[in-house]
Amino acid sequence: EFTARWRLRYEEMDGEPEPPEERDVVFCSRNLLEDLIYGKEEFQDGLMQWRIDGSNEVPPPLLRAGEPVDVRCPEEVGKWLPGTVLRLNADGSYAVALSSGSQEKVRWPA
């Protein structure tokens, strides 16, 4: 399997600048990458947000597993169903358990 080694620089965390480091990553979808080595231990399935250094783009915040959400009903226009985020998928969508008992693949923001 081919992977790229990229030099990543992190935003400041807890007010302290993080040093750049090289990591093996795969770019999954817009503003989302998977850290192949360290990610499984540190992040939700190894997925992290990214942006090009110097970019003004602000990616939407990620939803966490267990977070309550309202999902548009695919069968009825204008109807919303309560649900809970199960996980973030590598394509940027979310697996959501609906209160009806079914699961949906949902894009957010919609």
C-alpha positions as MATLAB code, in Angstrom:
seq = 'EFTARWRLRYEEMDGEPEPPEERDVVFCSRNLLEDLIYGKEEFQDGLMQWRIDGSNEVPPPLLRAGEPVDVRCPEEVGKWLPGTVLRLNADGSYAVALSSGSQEKVRWPA';
ca = [
       0.000    0.000    0.000;
       1.368    3.411   -0.987;
       1.342    6.159    1.603;
       2.786    9.639    1.641;
       4.999   10.994    4.362;
       4.074   14.612    5.065;
       5.563   17.189    7.370;
       2.721   18.410    9.570;
       2.631   21.520   11.711;
      -0.045   21.694   14.363;
      -2.109   24.591   15.653;
      -1.192   25.705   19.149;
      -2.644   23.460   21.812;
      -2.996   24.709   25.377;
      -1.174   27.909   24.345;
       2.036   26.042   23.518;
       3.302   25.802   19.908;
       3.671   22.217   18.708;
       6.843   21.340   16.758;
       6.427   20.144   13.126;
       6.874   16.408   12.591;
       6.789   13.922    9.751;
       3.893   11.473    9.796;
       2.505    8.866    7.411;
      -0.927   10.079    6.378;
      -3.589    9.506    3.739;
      -5.829   12.352    2.594;
      -9.375   10.963    2.814;
     -11.638   13.856    1.917;
     -11.637   17.637    1.987;
      -9.999   18.804    5.224;
      -9.756   15.243    6.590;
      -6.740   12.958    6.802;
      -5.920    9.655    8.460;
      -2.779    9.303   10.526;
      -1.694    5.743    9.728;
       0.723    5.125   12.587;
      -0.274    7.183   15.607;
      -3.853    7.965   14.806;
      -5.560    4.794   16.002;
      -4.307    5.480   19.520;
      -4.819    9.238   19.678;
      -7.756   10.201   17.446;
     -11.150    8.945   16.401;
     -10.094    6.099   14.077;
      -6.944    8.054   13.205;
      -8.868   10.868   11.497;
      -7.844   14.520   11.877;
      -8.714   17.798   10.220;
      -6.118   19.638    8.170;
      -5.671   22.809    6.155;
      -2.893   24.220    4.028;
      -0.490   26.393    6.014;
      -1.459   30.035    5.617;
      -5.008   29.245    4.488;
      -7.874   31.299    5.913;
     -10.266   28.382    5.442;
     -11.904   27.237    8.653;
     -13.120   23.633    8.439;
     -16.391   22.845   10.209;
     -15.977   21.402   13.704;
     -16.021   17.606   13.941;
     -18.867   15.884   15.754;
     -17.874   13.344   18.400;
     -19.268    9.861   18.976;
     -22.228   10.062   21.357;
     -23.165   13.608   20.336;
     -26.917   14.113   19.759;
     -27.935   15.346   16.296;
     -31.076   15.966   14.254;
     -31.053   14.354   10.795;
     -33.231   15.225    7.803;
     -35.666   12.428    7.091;
     -34.908   11.008    3.609;
     -38.541    9.931    3.059;
     -40.331   13.109    4.220;
     -39.354   16.634    3.196;
     -39.169   18.992    6.167;
     -39.125   16.225    8.777;
     -36.162   15.820   11.137;
     -35.275   12.757   13.222;
     -33.269   12.720   16.463;
     -30.157   10.569   16.487;
     -26.720    9.989   17.971;
     -23.347   10.115   16.208;
     -21.690    6.689   16.172;
     -18.464    7.594   14.344;
     -16.809    9.758   11.737;
     -16.185    7.927    8.441;
     -13.036    8.420    6.335;
     -15.092   10.034    3.538;
     -16.164   12.826    5.907;
     -19.658   11.471    6.533;
     -20.986   10.281    9.898;
     -22.616    7.041   10.940;
     -25.697    8.067   12.929;
     -28.026    5.865   14.984;
     -31.544    7.229   14.677;
     -34.078    7.056   17.482;
     -36.169    4.805   15.206;
     -33.450    2.139   15.506;
     -32.042    2.474   11.984;
     -28.592    3.734   11.000;
     -27.891    6.408    8.396;
     -24.784    7.731    6.665;
     -25.030   11.511    7.026;
     -22.999   14.433    5.667;
     -22.511   17.347    8.010;
     -22.895   20.223    7.622;
     -25.784   19.381    5.321;
];
